[in-house]
JSON list of C-alpha atoms in Angstrom, two decimals:
[
{"chain": "C", "resi": 1, "resn": "PRO", "atom": "CA", "xyz": [80.41, 115.93, 12.86]},
{"chain": "C", "resi": 2, "resn": "MET", "atom": "CA", "xyz": [80.18, 118.25, 15.76]},
{"chain": "C", "resi": 3, "resn": "ALA", "atom": "CA", "xyz": [77.27, 116.10, 17.29]},
{"chain": "C", "resi": 4, "resn": "ILE", "atom": "CA", "xyz": [79.34, 113.20, 17.22]},
{"chain": "C", "resi": 5, "resn": "ALA", "atom": "CA", "xyz": [82.33, 114.36, 18.62]},
{"chain": "C", "resi": 6, "resn": "LEU", "atom": "CA", "xyz": [80.12, 115.68, 21.48]},
{"chain": "C", "resi": 7, "resn": "ALA", "atom": "CA", "xyz": [78.33, 112.59, 21.97]},
{"chain": "C", "resi": 8, "resn": "ALA", "atom": "CA", "xyz": [81.59, 110.67, 22.33]},
{"chain": "C", "resi": 9, "resn": "LYS", "atom": "CA", "xyz": [82.82, 113.04, 24.79]},
{"chain": "C", "resi": 10, "resn": "SER", "atom": "CA", "xyz": [79.92, 112.52, 26.84]},
{"chain": "C", "resi": 11, "resn": "SER", "atom": "CA", "xyz": [80.26, 109.04, 26.59]},
{"chain": "C", "resi": 12, "resn": "LYS", "atom": "CA", "xyz": [83.61, 109.14, 27.92]},
{"chain": "C", "resi": 13, "resn": "ARG", "atom": "CA", "xyz": [82.61, 110.96, 31.15]},
{"chain": "C", "resi": 14, "resn": "ALA", "atom": "CA", "xyz": [79.81, 108.48, 31.90]},
{"chain": "C", "resi": 15, "resn": "SER", "atom": "CA", "xyz": [82.36, 105.36, 31.72]},
{"chain": "C", "resi": 16, "resn": "ALA", "atom": "CA", "xyz": [84.82, 107.32, 33.76]},
{"chain": "C", "resi": 17, "resn": "LYS", "atom": "CA", "xyz": [82.08, 107.98, 36.42]},
{"chain": "C", "resi": 18, "resn": "ALA", "atom": "CA", "xyz": [81.13, 104.29, 36.39]},
{"chain": "C", "resi": 19, "resn": "ALA", "atom": "CA", "xyz": [84.60, 102.80, 36.84]},
{"chain": "C", "resi": 20, "resn": "ARG", "atom": "CA", "xyz": [84.99, 105.65, 39.63]},
{"chain": "C", "resi": 21, "resn": "ARG", "atom": "CA", "xyz": [81.59, 104.55, 41.39]},
{"chain": "C", "resi": 22, "resn": "GLU", "atom": "CA", "xyz": [82.69, 100.66, 40.65]},
{"chain": "C", "resi": 23, "resn": "THR", "atom": "CA", "xyz": [86.26, 101.43, 42.80]},
{"chain": "C", "resi": 24, "resn": "LEU", "atom": "CA", "xyz": [85.20, 103.08, 45.91]},
{"chain": "C", "resi": 25, "resn": "PRO", "atom": "CA", "xyz": [85.42, 101.16, 49.10]},
{"chain": "C", "resi": 26, "resn": "ALA", "atom": "CA", "xyz": [82.36, 100.58, 51.40]},
{"chain": "C", "resi": 27, "resn": "PHE", "atom": "CA", "xyz": [83.17, 101.34, 55.19]},
{"chain": "C", "resi": 28, "resn": "ALA", "atom": "CA", "xyz": [81.31, 99.93, 58.77]},
{"chain": "C", "resi": 29, "resn": "THR", "atom": "CA", "xyz": [82.22, 100.24, 62.20]},
{"chain": "C", "resi": 30, "resn": "LEU", "atom": "CA", "xyz": [82.17, 96.97, 64.40]},
{"chain": "C", "resi": 31, "resn": "THR", "atom": "CA", "xyz": [81.82, 97.34, 68.01]},
{"chain": "C", "resi": 32, "resn": "SER", "atom": "CA", "xyz": [83.06, 94.20, 70.13]},
{"chain": "C", "resi": 33, "resn": "GLY", "atom": "CA", "xyz": [80.70, 92.76, 72.97]},
{"chain": "C", "resi": 34, "resn": "THR", "atom": "CA", "xyz": [81.71, 91.82, 76.76]},
{"chain": "C", "resi": 35, "resn": "LEU", "atom": "CA", "xyz": [83.64, 88.32, 75.04]},
{"chain": "C", "resi": 36, "resn": "ALA", "atom": "CA", "xyz": [87.10, 87.59, 73.95]},
{"chain": "C", "resi": 37, "resn": "VAL", "atom": "CA", "xyz": [86.38, 85.57, 70.90]},
{"chain": "C", "resi": 38, "resn": "THR", "atom": "CA", "xyz": [86.90, 85.57, 67.13]},
{"chain": "C", "resi": 39, "resn": "ALA", "atom": "CA", "xyz": [84.13, 86.94, 64.87]},
{"chain": "C", "resi": 40, "resn": "THR", "atom": "CA", "xyz": [83.65, 86.21, 61.49]},
{"chain": "C", "resi": 41, "resn": "VAL", "atom": "CA", "xyz": [82.17, 89.25, 59.35]},
{"chain": "C", "resi": 42, "resn": "THR", "atom": "CA", "xyz": [80.33, 88.72, 55.90]},
{"chain": "C", "resi": 43, "resn": "VAL", "atom": "CA", "xyz": [80.17, 91.50, 53.47]},
{"chain": "C", "resi": 44, "resn": "SER", "atom": "CA", "xyz": [77.92, 91.09, 49.98]},
{"chain": "C", "resi": 45, "resn": "ALA", "atom": "CA", "xyz": [77.16, 93.26, 47.19]},
{"chain": "C", "resi": 46, "resn": "ALA", "atom": "CA", "xyz": [75.47, 91.24, 45.15]},
{"chain": "C", "resi": 47, "resn": "PRO", "atom": "CA", "xyz": [76.17, 88.95, 43.18]},
{"chain": "C", "resi": 48, "resn": "ALA", "atom": "CA", "xyz": [79.53, 89.13, 45.07]},
{"chain": "C", "resi": 49, "resn": "SER", "atom": "CA", "xyz": [80.30, 88.58, 48.54]},
{"chain": "C", "resi": 50, "resn": "GLY", "atom": "CA", "xyz": [83.25, 88.03, 51.02]},
{"chain": "C", "resi": 51, "resn": "THR", "atom": "CA", "xyz": [84.46, 87.05, 54.77]},
{"chain": "C", "resi": 52, "resn": "VAL", "atom": "CA", "xyz": [86.90, 87.84, 57.21]},
{"chain": "C", "resi": 53, "resn": "GLN", "atom": "CA", "xyz": [88.14, 86.89, 60.81]},
{"chain": "C", "resi": 54, "resn": "VAL", "atom": "CA", "xyz": [88.54, 89.24, 63.41]},
{"chain": "C", "resi": 55, "resn": "ARG", "atom": "CA", "xyz": [89.75, 88.34, 67.25]},
{"chain": "C", "resi": 56, "resn": "PHE", "atom": "CA", "xyz": [88.34, 90.13, 70.31]},
{"chain": "C", "resi": 57, "resn": "ARG", "atom": "CA", "xyz": [91.63, 89.79, 72.68]},
{"chain": "C", "resi": 58, "resn": "ALA", "atom": "CA", "xyz": [90.72, 89.61, 76.52]},
{"chain": "C", "resi": 59, "resn": "GLY", "atom": "CA", "xyz": [90.97, 93.62, 77.66]},
{"chain": "C", "resi": 60, "resn": "THR", "atom": "CA", "xyz": [93.35, 94.81, 80.43]},
{"chain": "C", "resi": 61, "resn": "PRO", "atom": "CA", "xyz": [94.15, 91.79, 83.06]},
{"chain": "C", "resi": 62, "resn": "ILE", "atom": "CA", "xyz": [93.44, 91.49, 86.44]},
{"chain": "C", "resi": 63, "resn": "VAL", "atom": "CA", "xyz": [96.25, 89.37, 88.28]},
{"chain": "C", "resi": 64, "resn": "SER", "atom": "CA", "xyz": [95.42, 87.11, 90.84]},
{"chain": "C", "resi": 65, "resn": "MET", "atom": "CA", "xyz": [98.15, 84.62, 92.54]},
{"chain": "C", "resi": 66, "resn": "SER", "atom": "CA", "xyz": [97.93, 81.28, 94.41]},
{"chain": "C", "resi": 67, "resn": "ALA", "atom": "CA", "xyz": [100.19, 78.86, 95.52]},
{"chain": "C", "resi": 68, "resn": "ARG", "atom": "CA", "xyz": [100.03, 74.84, 96.90]},
{"chain": "C", "resi": 69, "resn": "PRO", "atom": "CA", "xyz": [101.32, 74.71, 99.30]},
{"chain": "C", "resi": 70, "resn": "MET", "atom": "CA", "xyz": [101.54, 78.18, 100.83]},
{"chain": "C", "resi": 71, "resn": "GLU", "atom": "CA", "xyz": [104.28, 77.14, 104.03]},
{"chain": "C", "resi": 72, "resn": "PRO", "atom": "CA", "xyz": [105.90, 74.63, 102.26]},
{"chain": "C", "resi": 73, "resn": "ARG", "atom": "CA", "xyz": [109.15, 72.57, 104.16]},
{"chain": "C", "resi": 74, "resn": "VAL", "atom": "CA", "xyz": [112.32, 73.49, 102.47]},
{"chain": "C", "resi": 75, "resn": "GLY", "atom": "CA", "xyz": [113.47, 70.82, 100.10]},
{"chain": "C", "resi": 76, "resn": "ASN", "atom": "CA", "xyz": [110.07, 70.54, 98.25]},
{"chain": "C", "resi": 77, "resn": "THR", "atom": "CA", "xyz": [108.15, 72.43, 96.04]},
{"chain": "C", "resi": 78, "resn": "SER", "atom": "CA", "xyz": [105.59, 74.86, 95.84]},
{"chain": "C", "resi": 79, "resn": "ILE", "atom": "CA", "xyz": [103.07, 75.58, 92.57]},
{"chain": "C", "resi": 80, "resn": "ILE", "atom": "CA", "xyz": [102.77, 78.87, 92.15]},
{"chain": "C", "resi": 81, "resn": "THR", "atom": "CA", "xyz": [99.97, 79.66, 89.68]},
{"chain": "C", "resi": 82, "resn": "LEU", "atom": "CA", "xyz": [98.82, 82.88, 87.87]},
{"chain": "C", "resi": 83, "resn": "THR", "atom": "CA", "xyz": [95.36, 84.14, 86.82]},
{"chain": "C", "resi": 84, "resn": "ALA", "atom": "CA", "xyz": [94.59, 86.45, 84.59]},
{"chain": "C", "resi": 85, "resn": "ARG", "atom": "CA", "xyz": [91.15, 87.78, 83.77]},
{"chain": "C", "resi": 86, "resn": "ASP", "atom": "CA", "xyz": [89.78, 91.01, 82.34]},
{"chain": "C", "resi": 87, "resn": "ILE", "atom": "CA", "xyz": [86.86, 93.07, 83.48]},
{"chain": "C", "resi": 88, "resn": "PHE", "atom": "CA", "xyz": [84.27, 90.60, 81.92]},
{"chain": "C", "resi": 89, "resn": "PHE", "atom": "CA", "xyz": [86.08, 87.66, 83.29]},
{"chain": "C", "resi": 90, "resn": "ASN", "atom": "CA", "xyz": [87.28, 86.76, 79.84]},
{"chain": "C", "resi": 91, "resn": "PRO", "atom": "CA", "xyz": [90.79, 84.69, 80.46]},
{"chain": "C", "resi": 92, "resn": "VAL", "atom": "CA", "xyz": [93.88, 86.39, 78.89]},
{"chain": "C", "resi": 93, "resn": "SER", "atom": "CA", "xyz": [94.82, 83.37, 77.03]},
{"chain": "C", "resi": 94, "resn": "PHE", "atom": "CA", "xyz": [98.16, 82.66, 75.36]},
{"chain": "C", "resi": 95, "resn": "GLU", "atom": "CA", "xyz": [100.00, 85.90, 76.84]},
{"chain": "C", "resi": 96, "resn": "PRO", "atom": "CA", "xyz": [103.77, 85.71, 78.03]},
{"chain": "C", "resi": 97, "resn": "VAL", "atom": "CA", "xyz": [104.39, 85.51, 81.44]},
{"chain": "C", "resi": 98, "resn": "THR", "atom": "CA", "xyz": [106.82, 86.27, 83.62]},
{"chain": "C", "resi": 99, "resn": "PHE", "atom": "CA", "xyz": [107.78, 84.88, 87.45]},
{"chain": "C", "resi": 100, "resn": "THR", "atom": "CA", "xyz": [110.54, 85.69, 89.57]},
{"chain": "C", "resi": 101, "resn": "THR", "atom": "CA", "xyz": [111.23, 85.21, 93.40]},
{"chain": "C", "resi": 102, "resn": "THR", "atom": "CA", "xyz": [113.55, 86.73, 96.00]},
{"chain": "C", "resi": 103, "resn": "MET", "atom": "CA", "xyz": [114.33, 83.34, 97.80]},
{"chain": "C", "resi": 104, "resn": "GLY", "atom": "CA", "xyz": [114.51, 79.88, 96.05]},
{"chain": "C", "resi": 105, "resn": "ASP", "atom": "CA", "xyz": [114.55, 79.52, 92.59]},
{"chain": "C", "resi": 106, "resn": "PHE", "atom": "CA", "xyz": [112.55, 77.78, 89.72]},
{"chain": "C", "resi": 107, "resn": "GLY", "atom": "CA", "xyz": [114.37, 74.82, 88.77]},
{"chain": "C", "resi": 108, "resn": "GLY", "atom": "CA", "xyz": [118.07, 76.56, 89.14]},
{"chain": "C", "resi": 109, "resn": "PHE", "atom": "CA", "xyz": [116.71, 80.62, 88.48]},
{"chain": "C", "resi": 110, "resn": "THR", "atom": "CA", "xyz": [115.19, 83.23, 90.30]},
{"chain": "C", "resi": 111, "resn": "THR", "atom": "CA", "xyz": [113.13, 84.47, 87.57]},
{"chain": "C", "resi": 112, "resn": "THR", "atom": "CA", "xyz": [111.53, 82.10, 84.56]},
{"chain": "C", "resi": 113, "resn": "TYR", "atom": "CA", "xyz": [109.29, 82.46, 81.70]},
{"chain": "C", "resi": 114, "resn": "THR", "atom": "CA", "xyz": [105.99, 80.42, 80.77]},
{"chain": "C", "resi": 115, "resn": "THR", "atom": "CA", "xyz": [102.37, 80.98, 78.55]},
{"chain": "C", "resi": 116, "resn": "SER", "atom": "CA", "xyz": [98.94, 81.49, 79.75]},
{"chain": "C", "resi": 117, "resn": "ASP", "atom": "CA", "xyz": [96.87, 78.68, 79.17]},
{"chain": "C", "resi": 118, "resn": "LEU", "atom": "CA", "xyz": [93.37, 78.83, 77.39]},
{"chain": "C", "resi": 119, "resn": "LEU", "atom": "CA", "xyz": [91.80, 79.73, 80.55]},
{"chain": "C", "resi": 120, "resn": "GLY", "atom": "CA", "xyz": [94.53, 82.60, 81.36]},
{"chain": "C", "resi": 121, "resn": "ARG", "atom": "CA", "xyz": [96.17, 81.14, 83.76]},
{"chain": "C", "resi": 122, "resn": "ALA", "atom": "CA", "xyz": [99.99, 79.93, 84.18]},
{"chain": "C", "resi": 123, "resn": "ALA", "atom": "CA", "xyz": [101.87, 78.03, 86.51]},
{"chain": "C", "resi": 124, "resn": "ALA", "atom": "CA", "xyz": [105.76, 77.77, 87.76]},
{"chain": "C", "resi": 125, "resn": "THR", "atom": "CA", "xyz": [107.32, 75.05, 90.36]},
{"chain": "C", "resi": 126, "resn": "LEU", "atom": "CA", "xyz": [109.20, 77.26, 93.23]},
{"chain": "C", "resi": 127, "resn": "ARG", "atom": "CA", "xyz": [111.93, 74.79, 95.67]},
{"chain": "C", "resi": 128, "resn": "SER", "atom": "CA", "xyz": [113.81, 76.22, 98.19]},
{"chain": "C", "resi": 129, "resn": "GLU", "atom": "CA", "xyz": [116.72, 75.19, 101.03]},
{"chain": "C", "resi": 130, "resn": "THR", "atom": "CA", "xyz": [116.37, 78.04, 103.19]},
{"chain": "C", "resi": 131, "resn": "ILE", "atom": "CA", "xyz": [113.70, 79.25, 105.66]},
{"chain": "C", "resi": 132, "resn": "GLY", "atom": "CA", "xyz": [111.73, 82.74, 105.24]},
{"chain": "C", "resi": 133, "resn": "PRO", "atom": "CA", "xyz": [109.34, 84.47, 103.15]},
{"chain": "C", "resi": 134, "resn": "ALA", "atom": "CA", "xyz": [109.73, 84.61, 99.61]},
{"chain": "C", "resi": 135, "resn": "LEU", "atom": "CA", "xyz": [107.86, 87.37, 97.50]},
{"chain": "C", "resi": 136, "resn": "VAL", "atom": "CA", "xyz": [106.90, 85.56, 94.37]},
{"chain": "C", "resi": 137, "resn": "ARG", "atom": "CA", "xyz": [105.50, 88.43, 91.29]},
{"chain": "C", "resi": 138, "resn": "GLY", "atom": "CA", "xyz": [104.24, 87.24, 88.43]},
{"chain": "C", "resi": 139, "resn": "VAL", "atom": "CA", "xyz": [103.68, 89.67, 85.23]},
{"chain": "C", "resi": 140, "resn": "ILE", "atom": "CA", "xyz": [101.41, 89.29, 82.32]},
{"chain": "C", "resi": 141, "resn": "ARG", "atom": "CA", "xyz": [101.10, 92.36, 79.93]},
{"chain": "C", "resi": 142, "resn": "GLY", "atom": "CA", "xyz": [103.02, 94.81, 82.36]},
{"chain": "C", "resi": 143, "resn": "VAL", "atom": "CA", "xyz": [100.70, 93.97, 84.86]},
{"chain": "C", "resi": 144, "resn": "PRO", "atom": "CA", "xyz": [101.93, 92.29, 87.99]},
{"chain": "C", "resi": 145, "resn": "GLY", "atom": "CA", "xyz": [100.51, 90.04, 91.02]},
{"chain": "C", "resi": 146, "resn": "GLU", "atom": "CA", "xyz": [102.25, 89.27, 93.90]},
{"chain": "C", "resi": 147, "resn": "ILE", "atom": "CA", "xyz": [102.43, 86.48, 96.45]},
{"chain": "C", "resi": 148, "resn": "VAL", "atom": "CA", "xyz": [104.29, 85.28, 99.85]},
{"chain": "C", "resi": 149, "resn": "ILE", "atom": "CA", "xyz": [105.50, 81.93, 100.10]},
{"chain": "C", "resi": 150, "resn": "ASN", "atom": "CA", "xyz": [106.51, 80.82, 104.20]},
{"chain": "C", "resi": 151, "resn": "TRP", "atom": "CA", "xyz": [109.05, 78.05, 103.70]},
{"chain": "C", "resi": 152, "resn": "GLN", "atom": "CA", "xyz": [108.92, 76.29, 106.87]},
{"chain": "C", "resi": 153, "resn": "PRO", "atom": "CA", "xyz": [112.08, 74.14, 108.89]},
{"chain": "C", "resi": 154, "resn": "GLY", "atom": "CA", "xyz": [112.41, 70.43, 107.60]},
{"chain": "C", "resi": 155, "resn": "ASP", "atom": "CA", "xyz": [112.71, 67.93, 110.59]},
{"chain": "C", "resi": 156, "resn": "PRO", "atom": "CA", "xyz": [115.70, 67.29, 112.94]},
{"chain": "C", "resi": 157, "resn": "TYR", "atom": "CA", "xyz": [118.72, 65.99, 111.07]},
{"chain": "C", "resi": 158, "resn": "THR", "atom": "CA", "xyz": [121.70, 66.95, 113.17]},
{"chain": "C", "resi": 159, "resn": "ILE", "atom": "CA", "xyz": [122.61, 68.31, 117.12]},
{"chain": "C", "resi": 160, "resn": "THR", "atom": "CA", "xyz": [125.34, 69.89, 118.66]},
{"chain": "C", "resi": 161, "resn": "VAL", "atom": "CA", "xyz": [125.93, 69.89, 122.28]},
{"chain": "C", "resi": 162, "resn": "THR", "atom": "CA", "xyz": [128.13, 72.22, 124.11]},
{"chain": "C", "resi": 163, "resn": "VAL", "atom": "CA", "xyz": [128.21, 72.59, 128.39]},
{"chain": "C", "resi": 164, "resn": "ASP", "atom": "CA", "xyz": [129.99, 75.66, 129.69]},
{"chain": "C", "resi": 165, "resn": "PRO", "atom": "CA", "xyz": [131.88, 75.13, 132.34]},
{"chain": "C", "resi": 166, "resn": "LYS", "atom": "CA", "xyz": [133.15, 71.78, 131.54]},
{"chain": "C", "resi": 167, "resn": "ILE", "atom": "CA", "xyz": [134.26, 71.70, 134.49]},
{"chain": "C", "resi": 168, "resn": "ILE", "atom": "CA", "xyz": [132.40, 71.74, 137.83]},
{"chain": "C", "resi": 169, "resn": "PRO", "atom": "CA", "xyz": [134.12, 72.50, 141.02]},
{"chain": "C", "resi": 170, "resn": "ASP", "atom": "CA", "xyz": [133.36, 71.01, 144.64]},
{"chain": "C", "resi": 171, "resn": "CYS", "atom": "CA", "xyz": [130.59, 68.58, 143.13]},
{"chain": "C", "resi": 172, "resn": "VAL", "atom": "CA", "xyz": [128.50, 71.26, 144.22]},
{"chain": "C", "resi": 173, "resn": "GLY", "atom": "CA", "xyz": [128.12, 73.61, 140.86]},
{"chain": "C", "resi": 174, "resn": "THR", "atom": "CA", "xyz": [126.16, 73.71, 137.89]},
{"chain": "C", "resi": 175, "resn": "ALA", "atom": "CA", "xyz": [126.84, 74.38, 134.36]},
{"chain": "C", "resi": 176, "resn": "GLY", "atom": "CA", "xyz": [124.46, 75.48, 131.30]},
{"chain": "C", "resi": 177, "resn": "VAL", "atom": "CA", "xyz": [123.79, 72.71, 128.33]},
{"chain": "C", "resi": 178, "resn": "ARG", "atom": "CA", "xyz": [123.03, 74.15, 124.91]},
{"chain": "C", "resi": 179, "resn": "ALA", "atom": "CA", "xyz": [121.40, 71.83, 122.06]},
{"chain": "C", "resi": 180, "resn": "LEU", "atom": "CA", "xyz": [121.60, 73.63, 118.56]},
{"chain": "C", "resi": 181, "resn": "VAL", "atom": "CA", "xyz": [119.43, 71.70, 116.51]},
{"chain": "C", "resi": 182, "resn": "ARG", "atom": "CA", "xyz": [119.31, 72.11, 112.82]},
{"chain": "C", "resi": 183, "resn": "ASP", "atom": "CA", "xyz": [117.75, 70.54, 109.66]},
{"chain": "C", "resi": 184, "resn": "ARG", "atom": "CA", "xyz": [119.55, 69.23, 106.93]},
{"chain": "C", "resi": 185, "resn": "TYR", "atom": "CA", "xyz": [120.16, 72.24, 104.81]},
{"chain": "C", "resi": 186, "resn": "LEU", "atom": "CA", "xyz": [121.46, 73.55, 108.17]},
{"chain": "C", "resi": 187, "resn": "ASN", "atom": "CA", "xyz": [118.22, 75.48, 109.13]},
{"chain": "C", "resi": 188, "resn": "PRO", "atom": "CA", "xyz": [117.58, 75.89, 113.09]},
{"chain": "C", "resi": 189, "resn": "VAL", "atom": "CA", "xyz": [114.08, 73.58, 113.41]},
{"chain": "C", "resi": 190, "resn": "GLN", "atom": "CA", "xyz": [110.52, 74.91, 114.20]},
{"chain": "C", "resi": 191, "resn": "ASP", "atom": "CA", "xyz": [110.65, 77.01, 117.68]},
{"chain": "C", "resi": 192, "resn": "GLY", "atom": "CA", "xyz": [109.06, 74.17, 120.14]},
{"chain": "C", "resi": 193, "resn": "THR", "atom": "CA", "xyz": [110.93, 71.14, 119.05]},
{"chain": "C", "resi": 194, "resn": "VAL", "atom": "CA", "xyz": [111.32, 69.18, 122.17]},
{"chain": "C", "resi": 195, "resn": "VAL", "atom": "CA", "xyz": [114.65, 67.94, 123.19]},
{"chain": "C", "resi": 196, "resn": "VAL", "atom": "CA", "xyz": [115.61, 65.09, 125.47]},
{"chain": "C", "resi": 197, "resn": "PHE", "atom": "CA", "xyz": [118.72, 66.05, 128.26]},
{"chain": "C", "resi": 198, "resn": "ARG", "atom": "CA", "xyz": [120.26, 63.11, 129.51]},
{"chain": "C", "resi": 199, "resn": "VAL", "atom": "CA", "xyz": [123.28, 63.10, 132.19]},
{"chain": "C", "resi": 200, "resn": "SER", "atom": "CA", "xyz": [125.24, 59.77, 132.95]},
{"chain": "C", "resi": 201, "resn": "PRO", "atom": "CA", "xyz": [126.92, 57.96, 135.17]},
{"chain": "C", "resi": 202, "resn": "GLN", "atom": "CA", "xyz": [125.92, 61.02, 137.92]},
{"chain": "C", "resi": 203, "resn": "GLY", "atom": "CA", "xyz": [125.05, 64.35, 137.90]},
{"chain": "C", "resi": 204, "resn": "GLU", "atom": "CA", "xyz": [121.16, 66.05, 137.18]},
{"chain": "C", "resi": 205, "resn": "ILE", "atom": "CA", "xyz": [120.36, 67.73, 134.76]},
{"chain": "C", "resi": 206, "resn": "ARG", "atom": "CA", "xyz": [117.10, 69.96, 134.22]},
{"chain": "C", "resi": 207, "resn": "PRO", "atom": "CA", "xyz": [115.58, 71.00, 130.40]},
{"chain": "C", "resi": 208, "resn": "VAL", "atom": "CA", "xyz": [114.93, 74.66, 130.63]},
{"chain": "C", "resi": 209, "resn": "GLU", "atom": "CA", "xyz": [111.28, 75.41, 129.08]},
{"chain": "C", "resi": 210, "resn": "GLY", "atom": "CA", "xyz": [110.94, 72.16, 128.83]},
{"chain": "C", "resi": 211, "resn": "GLY", "atom": "CA", "xyz": [113.62, 71.35, 126.53]},
{"chain": "C", "resi": 212, "resn": "ARG", "atom": "CA", "xyz": [111.64, 73.39, 123.56]},
{"chain": "C", "resi": 213, "resn": "THR", "atom": "CA", "xyz": [113.85, 75.22, 121.01]},
{"chain": "C", "resi": 214, "resn": "THR", "atom": "CA", "xyz": [113.60, 78.97, 120.01]},
{"chain": "C", "resi": 215, "resn": "ASP", "atom": "CA", "xyz": [115.35, 79.28, 116.92]},
{"chain": "C", "resi": 216, "resn": "GLY", "atom": "CA", "xyz": [116.54, 75.82, 116.68]},
{"chain": "C", "resi": 217, "resn": "VAL", "atom": "CA", "xyz": [118.41, 76.01, 120.40]},
{"chain": "C", "resi": 218, "resn": "ALA", "atom": "CA", "xyz": [117.14, 74.06, 123.57]},
{"chain": "C", "resi": 219, "resn": "THR", "atom": "CA", "xyz": [118.92, 74.26, 126.74]},
{"chain": "C", "resi": 220, "resn": "ALA", "atom": "CA", "xyz": [119.32, 72.77, 130.43]},
{"chain": "C", "resi": 221, "resn": "ILE", "atom": "CA", "xyz": [120.83, 73.04, 133.75]},
{"chain": "C", "resi": 222, "resn": "VAL", "atom": "CA", "xyz": [123.44, 69.87, 134.61]},
{"chain": "C", "resi": 223, "resn": "SER", "atom": "CA", "xyz": [124.42, 70.18, 138.23]},
{"chain": "C", "resi": 224, "resn": "ALA", "atom": "CA", "xyz": [127.37, 67.95, 139.60]},
{"chain": "C", "resi": 225, "resn": "GLY", "atom": "CA", "xyz": [126.99, 64.79, 141.06]},
{"chain": "C", "resi": 226, "resn": "GLY", "atom": "CA", "xyz": [128.24, 63.60, 144.43]},
{"chain": "C", "resi": 227, "resn": "VAL", "atom": "CA", "xyz": [131.37, 62.13, 143.42]},
{"chain": "C", "resi": 228, "resn": "PRO", "atom": "CA", "xyz": [134.14, 63.47, 141.99]},
{"chain": "C", "resi": 229, "resn": "GLY", "atom": "CA", "xyz": [134.51, 62.26, 138.25]},
{"chain": "C", "resi": 230, "resn": "PRO", "atom": "CA", "xyz": [133.76, 62.75, 134.48]},
{"chain": "C", "resi": 231, "resn": "ALA", "atom": "CA", "xyz": [130.45, 62.46, 133.39]},
{"chain": "C", "resi": 232, "resn": "THR", "atom": "CA", "xyz": [128.81, 62.49, 129.39]},
{"chain": "C", "resi": 233, "resn": "VAL", "atom": "CA", "xyz": [125.71, 64.87, 128.55]},
{"chain": "C", "resi": 234, "resn": "MET", "atom": "CA", "xyz": [123.67, 63.39, 125.75]},
{"chain": "C", "resi": 235, "resn": "ALA", "atom": "CA", "xyz": [120.52, 65.33, 124.07]},
{"chain": "C", "resi": 236, "resn": "TRP", "atom": "CA", "xyz": [118.27, 64.13, 120.94]},
{"chain": "C", "resi": 237, "resn": "PRO", "atom": "CA", "xyz": [115.23, 65.38, 119.78]},
{"chain": "C", "resi": 238, "resn": "GLU", "atom": "CA", "xyz": [112.15, 63.56, 120.72]},
{"chain": "C", "resi": 239, "resn": "GLN", "atom": "CA", "xyz": [111.05, 62.46, 117.62]},
{"chain": "C", "resi": 240, "resn": "TRP", "atom": "CA", "xyz": [114.20, 60.49, 117.70]},
{"chain": "C", "resi": 241, "resn": "GLN", "atom": "CA", "xyz": [112.99, 58.23, 120.15]}
]
């Protein structure tokens, strides 16, 4: 009886040890390469086997920004593109991207949100009615990129002409003529825009600097005619002819 009891005790210990061996986990270290891909890991212990998929994400983004065009005219649009790749040139794909601008808007807002595509690119459309530089910033995974868009004036749309003084005494004096030329959004037109001046039915007018604008303004000197009476000063942008 004593021998049987010992044998039973020994058998229980062996079964417990075997059970512990069967449930012990196995470990392996998987090291990524330089590609941002999905890897399939297969584990087998005959006769059983299993698989699991592991996604290797792109590393820290290196961000570049581009715009097409870089110097658009007001009222038009520029396509802003952010491109994000890691140090191994893997695209940072399907990640949230935020664009902001200091001038103009993205569909009515100064901030817009989108997602990078398979190639790590994200784009937004910027529009402005005001001339000047716009600093556009794009951010992906907290890493920023920046680009400056220079908004240019549109074509001449309005012109305002003033004369000072409006009365020239003694038929021998002169007066200054000022022509302010603006685009349809009331921005001064491009520097160097030529303005044509005329005076009728008498007098003489001489454009200053060839009638070219600076900050939207062109000037001229009008001289009185030899006969007292009214005269009309006219001005228009050369391309209106």
